[in-house]
Structure formats: structure tokens, C-alpha cells
Amino acid sequence: MTTRRSASTSLSDTDIQRIAAEVEAGRSPRVWFTAAAVGIDEGRSGKVVAVADPAEPDYLHVLPTGSDDALAFSPDELSLTRPPRRQHTTHKQHHHADTTAPALFDDFDGHNRVGERP
């Protein structure tokens, strides 16, 4: 099932060439992880720190945000498209107080067991 967040596009050959040029120039371009990324939540970001041999399946070395270790990913697992921000909806829950007072002999489940024997 495709979600709105997973609709981001993976890296194209042109994107990879641009990323490689930026890394070669000493910059670390930001990328976002797609739903195809293994072990990283979709929509998280990271910085590309190295581009290895494209003959390898996972040749883009990315330092995920909040991590100290660079991990290898394939172009399908990364995107230059920043995902839309998550909408934080606040669900207001209305708690209605129970206005009925418990009877003197009500059990824990609310049943009146006066006169019942265990």
C-alpha cells in the first residue's frame, strides 16, 4: 500500500551525479529515507558522506540524523524530496464524570451483591 509519505521519488542518475559532485567538493548533501530503506524509518533524514563504487548495490554512505555511524544505502532507499511534515492532530477527549454514586455494597465491578453468598 502506498502512503502519501512513501510517494517520494528515489534518487535518479542525475541526482547521484550531483550528490557525488557535492561530496567531492567537501559538502554532505541531505537526503531522506524512503519506505524501501531497511532499518531506518521512512521520512528520516541523513547526510551523504561518501559515494563508493556504483557497481556495489549499496554504494551511498549516509550518516542518519542522530547517529554516529555511516551506513550504506542504495539509490532506491534515498530521496532528495523532503517529505511533508506530519500533521499533529490533537484529539480532545471529553471525559464525563460518573454522576451516580456507588451503593454501599457495590462490588468492584459495580454490581450490587447484597444478600449473595460467595
Coordinates of N, CA and C in Angstrom, one line a residue:
M1 N 0.8 -1.2 0.0 CA 0.0 0.0 0.0 C 0.9 1.2 0.0
T2 N 0.6 2.1 -0.9 CA 1.4 3.4 -1.0 C 0.8 4.5 -0.1
T3 N 1.6 5.0 0.8 CA 1.1 6.1 1.6 C 1.5 7.4 1.0
R4 N 1.0 8.5 1.4 CA 1.3 9.8 0.9 C 2.8 10.1 1.2
R5 N 3.3 9.6 2.3 CA 4.7 9.8 2.7 C 5.6 9.0 1.8
S6 N 5.2 7.8 1.4 CA 6.1 6.9 0.6 C 6.1 7.3 -0.8
A7 N 5.3 8.3 -1.2 CA 5.3 8.7 -2.6 C 6.5 9.4 -3.1
S8 N 7.5 9.6 -2.2 CA 8.7 10.4 -2.6 C 9.5 9.5 -3.6
T9 N 10.2 10.2 -4.5 CA 10.9 9.5 -5.5 C 12.3 9.2 -5.1
S10 N 12.8 8.0 -5.5 CA 14.1 7.6 -5.2 C 15.1 8.4 -6.1
L11 N 16.4 8.3 -5.8 CA 17.4 9.0 -6.5 C 17.6 8.6 -7.9
S12 N 17.6 9.6 -8.8 CA 17.9 9.3 -10.2 C 19.4 9.3 -10.5
D13 N 19.8 9.0 -11.7 CA 21.2 9.0 -12.0 C 21.8 10.4 -11.9
T14 N 21.0 11.4 -12.4 CA 21.3 12.8 -12.3 C 21.5 13.2 -10.8
D15 N 20.6 12.8 -10.0 CA 20.7 13.1 -8.5 C 22.0 12.6 -8.0
I16 N 22.3 11.4 -8.3 CA 23.5 10.7 -7.8 C 24.8 11.4 -8.3
Q17 N 24.8 11.9 -9.5 CA 25.9 12.6 -10.0 C 26.1 13.9 -9.3
R18 N 25.0 14.6 -9.0 CA 25.0 15.8 -8.3 C 25.5 15.6 -6.8
I19 N 25.0 14.6 -6.2 CA 25.4 14.2 -4.8 C 26.9 13.9 -4.8
A20 N 27.4 13.1 -5.8 CA 28.8 12.8 -5.8 C 29.7 14.0 -6.0
A21 N 29.2 15.0 -6.8 CA 30.0 16.2 -7.0 C 30.0 17.0 -5.7
E22 N 28.9 17.1 -5.0 CA 28.9 17.8 -3.7 C 29.8 17.1 -2.7
V23 N 29.8 15.8 -2.6 CA 30.6 15.1 -1.7 C 32.1 15.3 -2.0
E24 N 32.4 15.3 -3.3 CA 33.8 15.5 -3.8 C 34.2 16.9 -3.4
A25 N 33.3 17.9 -3.4 CA 33.6 19.3 -3.1 C 33.7 19.5 -1.6
G26 N 33.5 18.4 -0.8 CA 33.6 18.6 0.7 C 32.3 18.9 1.4
R27 N 31.1 18.8 0.7 CA 29.8 19.0 1.3 C 29.1 17.7 1.5
S28 N 28.2 17.7 2.4 CA 27.4 16.5 2.7 C 26.0 16.8 2.5
P29 N 25.5 16.5 1.3 CA 24.1 16.8 0.9 C 23.1 16.0 1.8
R30 N 22.0 16.6 2.1 CA 20.9 16.0 2.9 C 20.0 15.1 2.0
V31 N 19.7 14.0 2.5 CA 18.7 13.1 1.8 C 17.7 12.6 2.8
W32 N 16.6 12.1 2.3 CA 15.6 11.5 3.1 C 15.4 10.0 2.8
F33 N 15.1 9.2 3.8 CA 14.9 7.8 3.6 C 13.5 7.5 3.1
T34 N 13.4 6.6 2.1 CA 12.1 6.2 1.6 C 11.6 5.0 2.3
A35 N 10.5 4.5 2.0 CA 9.9 3.3 2.6 C 10.8 2.0 2.3
A36 N 11.6 2.1 1.2 CA 12.4 1.0 0.9 C 13.7 0.8 1.8
A37 N 14.0 1.9 2.5 CA 15.2 1.8 3.4 C 15.0 0.8 4.5
V38 N 16.0 -0.1 4.7 CA 15.9 -1.1 5.6 C 16.5 -0.6 6.9
G39 N 15.8 -0.7 8.0 CA 16.3 -0.3 9.3 C 16.2 1.1 9.7
I40 N 15.7 2.0 8.8 CA 15.6 3.4 9.1 C 14.1 3.8 8.7
D41 N 13.5 4.6 9.6 CA 12.1 5.0 9.4 C 12.0 5.9 8.2
E42 N 11.0 5.6 7.4 CA 10.7 6.5 6.3 C 10.5 7.9 6.7
G43 N 11.1 8.8 5.9 CA 11.0 10.2 6.2 C 12.1 10.8 7.1
R44 N 12.9 10.0 7.7 CA 14.0 10.5 8.5 C 15.1 11.0 7.5
S45 N 15.9 11.8 8.0 CA 16.9 12.4 7.1 C 18.3 12.0 7.5
G46 N 19.3 12.3 6.6 CA 20.7 12.0 6.8 C 21.5 12.7 5.8
K47 N 22.8 12.7 6.0 CA 23.7 13.3 5.1 C 24.6 12.3 4.4
V48 N 24.7 12.5 3.1 CA 25.6 11.6 2.3 C 27.1 12.0 2.6
V49 N 27.9 11.1 3.1 CA 29.3 11.4 3.5 C 30.2 10.8 2.5
A50 N 29.8 9.8 1.7 CA 30.7 9.2 0.7 C 29.9 8.5 -0.4
V51 N 30.4 8.5 -1.6 CA 29.8 7.7 -2.7 C 30.9 6.7 -3.1
A52 N 30.6 5.4 -3.0 CA 31.5 4.4 -3.3 C 31.3 3.9 -4.8
D53 N 31.8 2.8 -5.1 CA 31.7 2.2 -6.5 C 30.2 1.9 -6.8
P54 N 29.7 2.5 -7.8 CA 28.3 2.2 -8.2 C 28.0 0.8 -8.6
A55 N 29.1 0.0 -8.8 CA 28.8 -1.4 -9.1 C 28.3 -2.2 -7.8
E56 N 28.6 -1.6 -6.7 CA 28.0 -2.2 -5.4 C 26.6 -1.8 -5.3
P57 N 25.8 -2.7 -4.7 CA 24.3 -2.4 -4.6 C 24.0 -1.3 -3.6
D58 N 24.8 -1.2 -2.5 CA 24.5 -0.1 -1.6 C 25.8 0.7 -1.5
Y59 N 25.9 1.7 -2.4 CA 27.1 2.5 -2.5 C 27.1 3.9 -2.0
L60 N 25.9 4.3 -1.5 CA 25.8 5.7 -1.0 C 25.9 5.6 0.6
H61 N 27.0 6.2 1.1 CA 27.2 6.1 2.5 C 26.6 7.3 3.2
V62 N 25.6 7.0 4.1 CA 24.8 8.1 4.7 C 24.9 8.0 6.2
L63 N 25.1 9.2 6.8 CA 25.1 9.4 8.2 C 23.7 9.8 8.6
P64 N 22.8 8.9 9.1 CA 21.5 9.2 9.5 C 21.5 10.3 10.7
T65 N 20.6 11.2 10.7 CA 20.5 12.2 11.7 C 20.4 11.5 13.1
G66 N 21.2 11.9 14.0 CA 21.2 11.4 15.3 C 22.1 10.2 15.5
S67 N 22.8 9.8 14.5 CA 23.6 8.6 14.5 C 25.1 9.0 14.4
D68 N 26.0 8.2 14.9 CA 27.4 8.4 14.8 C 28.0 7.5 13.7
D69 N 27.2 6.6 13.1 CA 27.8 5.7 12.2 C 27.2 5.9 10.8
A70 N 28.0 5.9 9.8 CA 27.6 6.0 8.4 C 27.2 4.6 8.0
L71 N 26.1 4.5 7.3 CA 25.5 3.2 6.7 C 25.4 3.3 5.2
A72 N 25.5 2.2 4.6 CA 25.4 2.1 3.1 C 24.0 1.9 2.6
F73 N 23.6 2.6 1.6 CA 22.2 2.5 1.1 C 22.3 2.5 -0.4
S74 N 21.2 2.0 -1.0 CA 21.1 2.1 -2.5 C 20.3 3.3 -2.9
P75 N 20.3 3.7 -4.1 CA 19.5 4.9 -4.5 C 18.0 4.7 -4.3
D76 N 17.5 3.5 -4.3 CA 16.1 3.3 -4.1 C 15.6 3.6 -2.7
E77 N 16.6 3.6 -1.8 CA 16.3 3.8 -0.3 C 16.4 5.3 0.1
L78 N 16.8 6.2 -0.9 CA 17.0 7.6 -0.6 C 16.3 8.5 -1.6
S79 N 16.0 9.7 -1.1 CA 15.3 10.7 -1.9 C 15.9 12.1 -1.6
L80 N 15.8 12.9 -2.6 CA 16.1 14.4 -2.4 C 14.9 15.1 -2.0
T81 N 13.7 14.5 -2.1 CA 12.5 15.1 -1.9 C 12.1 15.0 -0.4
R82 N 12.1 16.2 0.2 CA 11.7 16.2 1.7 C 10.2 15.9 1.8
P83 N 10.0 14.9 2.7 CA 8.6 14.5 2.9 C 7.8 15.6 3.6
P84 N 6.5 15.6 3.3 CA 5.6 16.7 4.0 C 5.7 16.5 5.5
R85 N 5.6 17.5 6.3 CA 5.6 17.4 7.7 C 4.3 16.7 8.2
R86 N 4.5 15.9 9.2 CA 3.4 15.2 9.8 C 2.4 16.2 10.4
Q87 N 1.2 15.9 10.2 CA 0.1 16.8 10.9 C -0.1 16.2 12.3
H88 N 0.1 17.0 13.3 CA -0.1 16.6 14.6 C -1.5 17.1 15.0
T89 N -2.4 16.1 15.0 CA -3.8 16.4 15.4 C -4.0 16.1 16.8
T90 N -4.6 17.0 17.5 CA -4.9 16.8 18.9 C -6.3 16.3 19.0
H91 N -6.5 15.2 19.6 CA -7.8 14.6 19.8 C -8.3 15.0 21.2
K92 N -9.3 15.9 21.2 CA -9.8 16.3 22.5 C -10.8 15.2 23.0
Q93 N -10.4 14.6 24.1 CA -11.3 13.6 24.6 C -12.1 14.2 25.8
H94 N -13.4 14.0 25.7 CA -14.3 14.5 26.7 C -14.5 13.4 27.7
H95 N -14.1 13.6 28.9 CA -14.3 12.7 29.9 C -15.5 13.1 30.8
H96 N -16.6 12.3 30.7 CA -17.7 12.7 31.5 C -17.7 12.0 32.9
A97 N -17.8 12.7 33.9 CA -17.7 12.2 35.2 C -19.0 11.3 35.5
D98 N -18.7 10.2 36.2 CA -19.8 9.3 36.5 C -20.6 10.0 37.7
T99 N -21.8 10.4 37.4 CA -22.6 11.1 38.4 C -23.3 10.2 39.3
T100 N -23.3 8.9 39.1 CA -24.0 8.0 40.0 C -23.1 7.6 41.1
A101 N -23.5 7.8 42.3 CA -22.7 7.4 43.5 C -22.8 5.9 43.7
P102 N -21.7 5.3 44.0 CA -21.7 3.8 44.2 C -22.5 3.5 45.5
A103 N -23.2 2.4 45.4 CA -24.0 2.0 46.6 C -23.0 1.4 47.6
L104 N -23.5 1.4 48.8 CA -22.6 0.9 49.9 C -22.1 -0.5 49.7
F105 N -22.9 -1.3 49.0 CA -22.5 -2.7 48.9 C -22.1 -3.1 47.5
D106 N -21.8 -2.1 46.6 CA -21.4 -2.4 45.2 C -20.0 -3.1 45.3
D107 N -19.9 -4.1 44.4 CA -18.6 -4.8 44.3 C -17.7 -3.9 43.4
F108 N -16.5 -4.3 43.1 CA -15.6 -3.6 42.3 C -16.1 -3.4 40.9
D109 N -16.9 -4.3 40.4 CA -17.4 -4.2 39.0 C -18.7 -3.5 38.9
G110 N -19.2 -2.9 40.1 CA -20.4 -2.1 40.1 C -21.7 -2.9 40.3
H111 N -21.6 -4.2 40.5 CA -22.8 -5.0 40.7 C -23.1 -5.0 42.2
N112 N -24.3 -4.8 42.5 CA -24.8 -4.9 43.9 C -25.0 -6.3 44.3
R113 N -24.2 -6.8 45.2 CA -24.3 -8.2 45.6 C -24.8 -8.4 47.0
V114 N -25.7 -7.5 47.5 CA -26.2 -7.6 48.8 C -27.0 -8.9 48.9
G115 N -26.8 -9.7 49.9 CA -27.6 -10.9 50.0 C -27.0 -12.1 49.3
E116 N -26.0 -11.9 48.4 CA -25.4 -13.0 47.7 C -24.3 -13.7 48.6
R117 N -24.2 -15.0 48.4 CA -23.1 -15.7 49.2 C -22.0 -16.0 48.2
P118 N -20.8 -16.0 48.7 CA -19.6 -16.3 47.8 C -19.6 -17.7 47.4

